[in-house]
N, CA, C and O atoms as a DFTB+ gen file, in Angstrom:
536 C
 N C O
     1  1     -15.963      24.648      -8.380
     2  2     -16.747      25.745      -8.227
     3  2     -16.240      27.214      -8.092
     4  3     -15.115      27.618      -7.795
     5  1     -17.193      27.789      -8.344
     6  2     -16.425      29.435      -8.408
     7  2     -17.377      30.745      -7.930
     8  3     -18.072      31.634      -8.423
     9  1     -16.996      30.323      -6.841
    10  2     -17.176      30.989      -5.439
    11  2     -16.211      32.333      -5.180
    12  3     -16.505      33.086      -4.252
    13  1     -15.203      32.574      -5.917
    14  2     -14.326      33.609      -5.247
    15  2     -13.754      32.791      -3.967
    16  3     -12.834      33.402      -3.423
    17  1     -14.071      31.596      -3.380
    18  2     -13.329      31.884      -2.237
    19  2     -12.434      30.132      -2.379
    20  3     -11.325      29.751      -2.002
    21  1     -13.582      29.435      -3.106
    22  2     -12.926      27.899      -3.402
    23  2     -11.586      28.044      -4.837
    24  3     -11.624      28.408      -6.013
    25  1     -10.280      27.415      -3.689
    26  2      -9.290      27.170      -4.084
    27  2      -8.855      25.699      -4.816
    28  3      -9.497      24.808      -4.259
    29  1      -8.484      25.467      -5.265
    30  2      -8.167      24.289      -5.956
    31  2      -6.862      24.005      -5.262
    32  3      -6.007      24.849      -4.993
    33  1      -6.815      22.858      -5.033
    34  2      -5.003      22.583      -4.263
    35  2      -4.441      21.303      -5.081
    36  3      -4.826      20.141      -5.206
    37  1      -3.569      21.906      -5.479
    38  2      -3.120      20.823      -6.268
    39  2      -1.760      20.229      -5.746
    40  3      -0.674      20.670      -5.369
    41  1      -2.470      18.797      -5.942
    42  2      -1.767      17.052      -5.543
    43  2      -0.530      17.190      -5.782
    44  3      -0.024      17.585      -6.832
    45  1       0.393      16.621      -4.073
    46  2       1.532      17.222      -5.138
    47  2       2.666      15.531      -6.523
    48  3       1.682      14.792      -6.561
    49  1       2.887      15.370      -6.698
    50  2       3.558      14.670      -8.398
    51  2       4.427      13.345      -6.605
    52  3       5.231      13.460      -5.680
    53  1       3.373      12.193      -7.270
    54  2       3.732      11.722      -5.975
    55  2       4.871      10.438      -7.044
    56  3       5.671       9.663      -6.520
    57  1       4.562      10.578      -8.883
    58  2       4.318       8.783      -9.553
    59  2       5.998       9.071      -9.440
    60  3       6.278       8.214      -8.602
    61  1       6.770       9.476      -9.634
    62  2       8.007      10.216      -9.547
    63  2       8.503       9.121      -7.748
    64  3       9.095       8.074      -7.483
    65  1       8.033       9.856      -7.243
    66  2       8.398       9.395      -5.684
    67  2       8.298       7.946      -5.307
    68  3       9.028       7.332      -4.530
    69  1       7.184       7.469      -6.047
    70  2       6.615       5.964      -5.869
    71  2       7.914       5.539      -7.060
    72  3       7.926       4.427      -6.534
    73  1       8.650       5.460      -7.813
    74  2       9.135       4.511      -8.375
    75  2      10.629       4.688      -8.046
    76  3      11.499       3.919      -8.455
    77  1      10.789       5.466      -7.488
    78  2      11.870       5.267      -6.777
    79  2      12.028       5.037      -5.377
    80  3      13.059       4.898      -4.719
    81  1      10.807       5.019      -5.031
    82  2      10.628       4.046      -3.468
    83  2      10.700       2.987      -4.490
    84  3      11.907       2.752      -4.459
    85  1      10.174       2.144      -5.431
    86  2       9.941       0.746      -5.211
    87  2      11.079       0.933      -6.575
    88  3      10.642       0.989      -7.725
    89  1      12.127       0.992      -6.365
    90  2      13.147       0.845      -6.833
    91  2      14.210       0.512      -5.878
    92  3      15.199      -0.181      -6.119
    93  1      13.975       0.947      -5.024
    94  2      15.319       1.007      -3.286
    95  2      13.947      -0.341      -2.677
    96  3      14.490      -1.221      -2.009
    97  1      12.575      -0.519      -2.821
    98  2      12.504      -1.340      -1.812
    99  2      11.002      -1.894      -2.782
   100  3      10.422      -1.396      -3.746
   101  1      10.681      -3.628      -1.654
   102  2      10.264      -4.066      -2.857
   103  2       8.658      -3.760      -1.479
   104  3       8.994      -4.013      -0.322
   105  1       7.307      -3.330      -1.636
   106  2       6.944      -3.105      -0.387
   107  2       5.378      -4.332      -0.455
   108  3       5.244      -4.553      -1.658
   109  1       4.514      -4.948       0.148
   110  2       3.353      -5.631      -0.336
   111  2       2.479      -6.055       1.190
   112  3       2.958      -5.987       2.322
   113  1       1.654      -6.316       0.969
   114  2       1.050      -7.112       2.501
   115  2       0.666      -8.448       2.435
   116  3      -0.130      -8.881       1.602
   117  1       1.216      -9.116       3.300
   118  2       1.206     -10.737       3.403
   119  2      -0.083     -11.176       3.985
   120  3      -0.105     -10.752       5.140
   121  1      -1.442     -11.996       3.649
   122  2      -2.252     -11.984       4.996
   123  2      -1.695     -13.451       5.328
   124  3      -1.021     -14.306       4.753
   125  1      -2.491     -13.244       6.861
   126  2      -1.740     -13.710       7.902
   127  2      -3.106     -14.416       8.528
   128  3      -3.046     -15.014       9.602
   129  1      -3.946     -14.339       8.015
   130  2      -5.361     -15.615       8.307
   131  2      -6.681     -15.909       7.115
   132  3      -6.862     -15.833       5.900
   133  1      -7.316     -16.231       8.185
   134  2      -8.634     -17.117       7.400
   135  2      -7.832     -18.124       5.717
   136  3      -6.850     -18.858       5.831
   137  1      -8.228     -17.987       4.973
   138  2      -8.061     -18.921       3.416
   139  2      -7.031     -18.414       2.864
   140  3      -6.416     -19.088       2.037
   141  1      -6.623     -17.151       3.186
   142  2      -5.888     -16.357       1.885
   143  2      -4.341     -16.414       2.567
   144  3      -3.485     -15.667       2.092
   145  1      -4.105     -17.033       3.339
   146  2      -2.749     -16.924       4.503
   147  2      -1.409     -17.200       3.385
   148  3      -1.153     -18.375       3.123
   149  1      -0.872     -16.495       2.973
   150  2       0.395     -16.644       3.144
   151  2       0.272     -15.905       1.543
   152  3       1.295     -16.073       0.878
   153  1      -0.497     -15.360       1.062
   154  2      -1.323     -14.156      -0.514
   155  2      -0.971     -13.591       0.139
   156  3      -1.192     -13.564       1.349
   157  1       0.239     -12.449      -1.021
   158  2       0.861     -11.234      -1.278
   159  2       0.179     -10.712      -2.316
   160  3       0.084     -11.084      -3.486
   161  1      -0.379      -9.609      -1.609
   162  2      -0.251      -7.994      -2.293
   163  2       0.425      -7.538      -2.336
   164  3       0.857      -7.336      -1.201
   165  1       1.323      -6.846      -3.491
   166  2       1.875      -6.046      -4.109
   167  2       1.664      -4.614      -3.989
   168  3       1.196      -4.102      -5.005
   169  1       1.898      -3.797      -2.965
   170  2       2.006      -1.979      -3.402
   171  2       2.920      -1.426      -4.284
   172  3       3.864      -0.761      -3.859
   173  1       2.732      -1.641      -5.558
   174  2       3.131      -1.187      -6.792
   175  2       2.630       0.164      -7.153
   176  3       3.393       0.790      -7.889
   177  1       1.410       0.829      -6.774
   178  2       0.983       1.677      -6.903
   179  2       0.698       2.823      -5.876
   180  3       0.808       2.627      -4.666
   181  1       0.222       4.366      -6.557
   182  2      -0.314       4.851      -5.920
   183  2      -1.587       5.287      -4.859
   184  3      -1.989       6.262      -4.224
   185  1      -1.869       4.094      -5.084
   186  2      -3.507       3.778      -4.483
   187  2      -3.920       2.807      -4.200
   188  3      -5.050       3.132      -4.565
   189  1      -4.122       1.366      -3.691
   190  2      -4.670       0.661      -3.944
   191  2      -5.845       0.413      -3.021
   192  3      -5.703       0.279      -1.806
   193  1      -6.941       0.362      -3.610
   194  2      -8.643      -0.429      -3.213
   195  2      -8.692      -2.035      -2.620
   196  3      -8.079      -2.927      -3.205
   197  1      -9.253      -2.214      -1.761
   198  2      -9.630      -3.455      -1.333
   199  2     -11.374      -3.528      -0.795
   200  3     -12.019      -2.550      -0.418
   201  1     -11.610      -4.187      -0.836
   202  2     -12.705      -4.463      -0.211
   203  2     -13.140      -5.538      -0.999
   204  3     -12.299      -6.234      -1.568
   205  1     -15.340      -5.963      -1.206
   206  2     -15.403      -6.943      -1.453
   207  2     -15.976      -6.691      -3.052
   208  3     -16.444      -7.541      -3.809
   209  1     -15.743      -5.004      -3.336
   210  2     -15.956      -5.354      -5.175
   211  2     -17.283      -4.988      -5.245
   212  3     -18.000      -5.260      -4.282
   213  1     -17.892      -4.243      -6.505
   214  2     -16.686      -3.482      -7.900
   215  2     -15.773      -2.190      -7.238
   216  3     -15.793      -1.424      -6.275
   217  1     -15.119      -2.444      -8.217
   218  2     -14.097      -1.137      -7.793
   219  2     -12.991      -0.726      -6.925
   220  3     -12.420       0.318      -6.608
   221  1     -12.927      -1.979      -6.673
   222  2     -11.162      -2.175      -5.890
   223  2     -10.440      -2.476      -6.443
   224  3     -11.020      -2.947      -7.421
   225  1      -9.381      -2.587      -6.598
   226  2      -8.087      -3.499      -7.086
   227  2      -7.903      -4.341      -6.532
   228  3      -6.981      -5.049      -6.935
   229  1      -8.438      -4.651      -5.645
   230  2      -7.929      -6.856      -4.603
   231  2      -9.515      -5.722      -4.296
   232  3      -9.794      -4.545      -4.068
   233  1     -10.333      -7.375      -4.536
   234  2     -11.245      -7.910      -3.593
   235  2     -11.464      -9.532      -3.616
   236  3     -11.396     -10.385      -4.501
   237  1     -11.783      -9.550      -2.107
   238  2     -12.068      -9.838      -1.426
   239  2     -13.621     -10.857      -0.870
   240  3     -14.528     -10.207      -0.349
   241  1     -13.780     -12.196      -1.008
   242  2     -15.355     -13.363      -0.838
   243  2     -15.136     -12.865       0.909
   244  3     -14.443     -13.616       1.596
   245  1     -15.641     -11.814       1.463
   246  2     -15.215     -11.491       3.115
   247  2     -17.137     -10.835       3.221
   248  3     -17.030      -9.622       3.398
   249  1     -17.867     -11.016       3.198
   250  2     -18.922     -10.657       3.835
   251  2     -18.894      -9.565       5.155
   252  3     -19.764      -8.700       5.257
   253  1     -17.728      -9.719       6.207
   254  2     -17.680      -8.408       6.963
   255  2     -16.642      -6.976       6.328
   256  3     -16.206      -5.966       6.881
   257  1     -16.526      -7.627       4.630
   258  2     -16.048      -5.892       3.945
   259  2     -17.211      -5.014       3.441
   260  3     -17.990      -5.715       2.794
   261  1     -17.376      -4.472       3.470
   262  2     -17.483      -3.310       2.530
   263  2     -17.379      -3.339       1.003
   264  3     -16.246      -3.564       0.580
   265  1     -18.205      -3.180       0.227
   266  2     -17.872      -3.142      -1.111
   267  2     -16.465      -2.197      -1.289
   268  3     -15.737      -3.188      -1.345
   269  1     -15.814      -1.429      -1.380
   270  2     -15.091      -0.529      -1.191
   271  2     -15.008      -0.358       0.551
   272  3     -15.607       0.378       1.334
   273  1     -13.971      -1.409       0.724
   274  2     -13.663      -1.092       2.304
   275  2     -12.697      -0.030       2.971
   276  3     -13.008       0.682       3.925
   277  1     -11.272      -0.038       2.210
   278  2     -10.291       0.476       2.410
   279  2      -9.313       1.143       1.242
   280  3      -9.592       0.780       0.099
   281  1      -8.186       2.086       1.381
   282  2      -7.584       2.441       0.378
   283  2      -6.240       2.207       1.215
   284  3      -6.202       2.236       2.445
   285  1      -5.267       1.999       0.474
   286  2      -3.636       1.552       0.784
   287  2      -3.190       3.223      -0.171
   288  3      -3.652       3.161      -1.310
   289  1      -2.702       4.097       0.005
   290  2      -1.634       4.979      -0.653
   291  2      -0.285       5.252      -0.763
   292  3      -0.188       4.232      -0.081
   293  1       0.384       5.465      -0.869
   294  2       1.837       6.413      -0.940
   295  2       1.798       7.555      -0.583
   296  3       1.108       8.303      -1.276
   297  1       2.295       7.966       0.257
   298  2       2.373       9.000       0.475
   299  2       3.428       9.189       1.304
   300  3       3.621       8.232       2.055
   301  1       4.709      10.748       1.506
   302  2       5.303      10.416       2.163
   303  2       6.910       9.649       2.479
   304  3       7.626       9.755       3.474
   305  1       7.110       8.893       1.260
   306  2       7.934       7.408       1.201
   307  2       7.556       6.453       1.866
   308  3       8.389       5.580       2.108
   309  1       6.062       6.292       2.420
   310  2       5.662       5.032       2.852
   311  2       3.740       5.446       2.400
   312  3       2.996       6.046       1.625
   313  1       3.804       4.749       3.347
   314  2       2.033       3.544       3.043
   315  2       0.993       4.374       4.091
   316  3       1.385       4.604       5.235
   317  1      -0.167       4.753       3.711
   318  2      -1.342       5.277       4.620
   319  2      -2.414       4.163       3.992
   320  3      -2.511       3.581       2.912
   321  1      -3.283       4.175       5.429
   322  2      -4.334       3.036       5.146
   323  2      -5.165       4.395       5.475
   324  3      -4.931       5.460       6.047
   325  1      -6.252       3.791       4.809
   326  2      -7.528       4.751       4.656
   327  2      -9.045       3.933       4.733
   328  3      -9.227       3.188       3.770
   329  1      -9.912       3.963       5.524
   330  2     -11.395       3.631       6.147
   331  2     -11.845       4.574       4.709
   332  3     -11.173       5.565       4.423
   333  1     -12.759       4.255       4.054
   334  2     -13.552       4.593       2.680
   335  2     -14.622       4.468       3.139
   336  3     -15.518       4.224       2.330
   337  1     -15.033       4.590       4.785
   338  2     -16.569       4.496       5.445
   339  2     -17.299       3.102       5.416
   340  3     -18.509       2.928       5.269
   341  1     -16.718       2.530       5.517
   342  2     -16.855       0.792       5.688
   343  2     -17.903       0.339       6.671
   344  3     -18.549       1.383       6.760
   345  1     -18.231      -0.131       7.108
   346  2     -19.395      -0.942       8.128
   347  2     -18.639      -1.259       9.219
   348  3     -19.043      -0.835      10.301
   349  1     -17.580      -1.942       9.187
   350  2     -16.894      -2.621      10.302
   351  2     -15.229      -1.858      10.470
   352  3     -14.198      -2.283      10.991
   353  1     -15.469      -0.909       9.954
   354  2     -13.707      -0.206      10.369
   355  2     -12.687      -1.271      10.040
   356  3     -12.813      -2.410       9.591
   357  1     -11.617      -0.538      10.408
   358  2     -10.593      -1.179      10.287
   359  2      -9.432      -0.792      11.713
   360  3      -9.254       0.228      12.379
   361  1      -8.745      -2.324      11.735
   362  2      -7.707      -1.686      13.524
   363  2      -6.257      -2.321      12.580
   364  3      -5.864      -3.118      11.729
   365  1      -5.943      -1.368      13.413
   366  2      -4.054      -1.045      12.989
   367  2      -3.395      -1.616      14.342
   368  3      -3.421      -1.149      15.480
   369  1      -2.787      -2.804      13.828
   370  2      -2.056      -3.145      15.093
   371  2      -3.457      -3.267      16.536
   372  3      -3.052      -3.062      17.680
   373  1      -4.394      -3.467      16.414
   374  2      -5.642      -3.563      17.601
   375  2      -6.655      -2.845      17.780
   376  3      -7.746      -3.018      18.323
   377  1      -5.991      -1.732      17.077
   378  2      -6.813       0.231      17.439
   379  2      -7.018       0.275      16.352
   380  3      -6.330       0.114      15.344
   381  1      -8.611       0.641      16.652
   382  2      -9.283       0.953      14.975
   383  2      -9.228       1.976      14.521
   384  3      -9.994       2.638      15.221
   385  1      -8.827       2.601      13.788
   386  2      -8.419       3.571      12.782
   387  2      -9.281       4.304      11.827
   388  3     -10.414       3.868      11.622
   389  1      -8.806       5.529      11.129
   390  2     -10.038       5.759      10.488
   391  2      -9.162       6.041       8.776
   392  3      -9.461       5.933       7.587
   393  1      -7.783       6.508       9.728
   394  2      -6.780       6.576       9.021
   395  2      -5.709       6.560       9.669
   396  3      -5.683       6.868      10.860
   397  1      -4.405       6.118       8.843
   398  2      -3.142       6.719       9.685
   399  2      -1.804       5.822       8.553
   400  3      -2.015       4.994       7.666
   401  1      -0.405       6.424       9.062
   402  2       0.468       5.574       7.977
   403  2       0.888       4.442       8.558
   404  3       0.857       4.306       9.781
   405  1       1.343       3.475       7.703
   406  2       1.568       1.977       8.585
   407  2       3.055       2.024       7.790
   408  3       3.437       2.678       6.819
   409  1       3.753       0.977       8.695
   410  2       5.139       0.926       8.542
   411  2       5.479      -0.508       8.502
   412  3       4.610      -1.240       8.975
   413  1       6.790      -1.214       7.942
   414  2       6.924      -2.015       8.092
   415  2       6.936      -3.031       9.405
   416  3       7.472      -2.662      10.450
   417  1       6.133      -4.704       9.250
   418  2       5.503      -4.875      10.498
   419  2       4.022      -4.550      10.858
   420  3       3.195      -5.291      11.390
   421  1       3.954      -3.905      10.650
   422  2       1.760      -3.687      11.610
   423  2       1.630      -4.383      10.653
   424  3       2.225      -4.612       9.599
   425  1       0.073      -4.940      11.572
   426  2      -0.927      -5.589      11.625
   427  2      -2.142      -4.828      10.964
   428  3      -2.921      -4.296      11.755
   429  1      -2.431      -4.695       9.459
   430  2      -4.097      -4.439       9.447
   431  2      -5.442      -5.678       9.392
   432  3      -5.469      -6.593       8.568
   433  1      -6.335      -5.481      10.298
   434  2      -7.240      -6.328      10.334
   435  2      -8.345      -5.747       9.065
   436  3      -9.159      -5.009       9.621
   437  1      -8.485      -5.793       8.337
   438  2      -9.673      -5.006       6.863
   439  2     -10.742      -6.580       7.703
   440  3     -10.036      -7.572       7.882
   441  1     -11.750      -6.685       7.996
   442  2     -12.994      -7.273       7.739
   443  2     -12.435      -8.481       8.213
   444  3     -11.412      -8.294       8.872
   445  1     -12.872      -9.973       8.056
   446  2     -12.098     -10.861       8.602
   447  2     -10.867     -11.326       8.444
   448  3     -10.384     -12.374       8.874
   449  1     -10.116     -10.018       7.443
   450  2      -8.875     -10.869       7.106
   451  2      -7.861     -10.275       7.988
   452  3      -8.326      -9.403       8.723
   453  1      -6.530     -10.517       8.127
   454  2      -5.579      -9.750       8.957
   455  2      -4.038      -9.819       7.694
   456  3      -3.526     -10.805       7.164
   457  1      -3.667      -8.272       7.568
   458  2      -2.564      -8.426       7.024
   459  2      -1.141      -7.770       7.473
   460  3      -1.192      -6.675       8.034
   461  1      -0.004      -8.319       7.277
   462  2       0.910      -7.402       7.381
   463  2       1.237      -6.839       6.473
   464  3       1.160      -7.185       5.294
   465  1       1.792      -5.556       7.086
   466  2       2.881      -4.782       5.675
   467  2       4.620      -5.575       6.041
   468  3       5.285      -5.671       7.072
   469  1       4.796      -5.933       4.879
   470  2       6.302      -6.095       4.505
   471  2       6.912      -4.880       3.594
   472  3       6.350      -4.334       2.645
   473  1       8.656      -4.500       4.312
   474  2       8.741      -3.687       2.653
   475  2      10.008      -4.313       3.021
   476  3      10.337      -4.530       4.188
   477  1      10.660      -4.575       2.069
   478  2      11.968      -5.035       2.318
   479  2      13.326      -4.641       1.715
   480  3      13.394      -4.856       0.505
   481  1      14.672      -3.992       2.413
   482  2      14.957      -3.481       0.940
   483  2      15.592      -4.645      -0.236
   484  3      16.110      -5.761      -0.261
   485  1      15.167      -3.564      -1.143
   486  2      16.198      -4.361      -2.625
   487  2      17.373      -4.637      -2.734
   488  3      17.971      -3.652      -2.301
   489  1      18.123      -5.422      -3.067
   490  2      20.224      -6.202      -2.503
   491  2      19.837      -5.640      -4.829
   492  3      19.139      -6.065      -5.750
   493  1      20.832      -4.556      -4.602
   494  2      21.502      -3.962      -5.327
   495  2      23.103      -4.950      -6.259
   496  3      24.111      -5.197      -5.597
   497  1      23.030      -5.245      -7.351
   498  2      24.159      -6.208      -7.676
   499  2      25.415      -5.764      -7.605
   500  3      25.708      -6.381      -8.630
   501  1      26.398      -5.260      -7.323
   502  2      26.967      -4.375      -8.205
   503  2      27.095      -4.902      -9.511
   504  3      26.783      -5.999      -9.973
   505  1      27.632      -3.868     -10.031
   506  2      28.341      -4.489     -11.539
   507  2      29.319      -5.175     -11.319
   508  3      30.082      -5.015     -10.366
   509  1      29.417      -6.089     -12.247
   510  2      30.886      -6.820     -12.197
   511  2      32.069      -6.728     -13.759
   512  3      31.265      -6.872     -14.680
   513  1      32.560      -6.672     -13.983
   514  2      33.416      -6.407     -15.247
   515  2      34.484      -7.474     -14.973
   516  3      35.205      -7.606     -13.983
   517  1      34.391      -8.335     -16.300
   518  2      35.528      -9.124     -16.603
   519  2      36.586      -8.566     -17.609
   520  3      36.414      -8.156     -18.757
   521  1      37.975      -8.685     -16.704
   522  2      38.863      -8.128     -16.664
   523  2      40.258      -9.482     -18.196
   524  3      40.579     -10.626     -17.875
   525  1      40.572      -9.031     -19.151
   526  2      41.085     -10.150     -19.977
   527  2      42.812      -9.266     -20.363
   528  3      43.142      -8.261     -20.992
   529  1      43.489     -10.273     -19.618
   530  2      44.682      -9.825     -18.932
   531  2      45.503     -10.590     -19.671
   532  3      45.591     -11.770     -19.333
   533  1      46.350     -10.085     -20.924
   534  2      47.270     -10.619     -21.568
   535  2      48.938     -11.511     -21.652
   536  3      49.408     -11.839     -22.742
């Protein structure tokens, strides 16, 4: 819009921060209810859409989910969940939210699925040198 009043806000570049984060941590959602118990969804991108589909990266066969129900976004060295205008909403640790930062151990209820955010520190193997002694 060129009305002279609207300003374009540049979105900060998060790709480098995400790559750095993923170099240190392994982040994933683990489903803990329904028929998908134990399924892991890696959080290895800036934005991950969840819902029945189409138009989401992770689709579920769940009539209680909207087609595009929620999105998990990487922001400020962590993750945030945001409702995309779904019919049944999102619960974070049992409380309804529209958008909220999420941390390790938090539980999300999206449709009939309950999932837990797990963030593990990656183990960094030290460099090993082999010396030959004469």
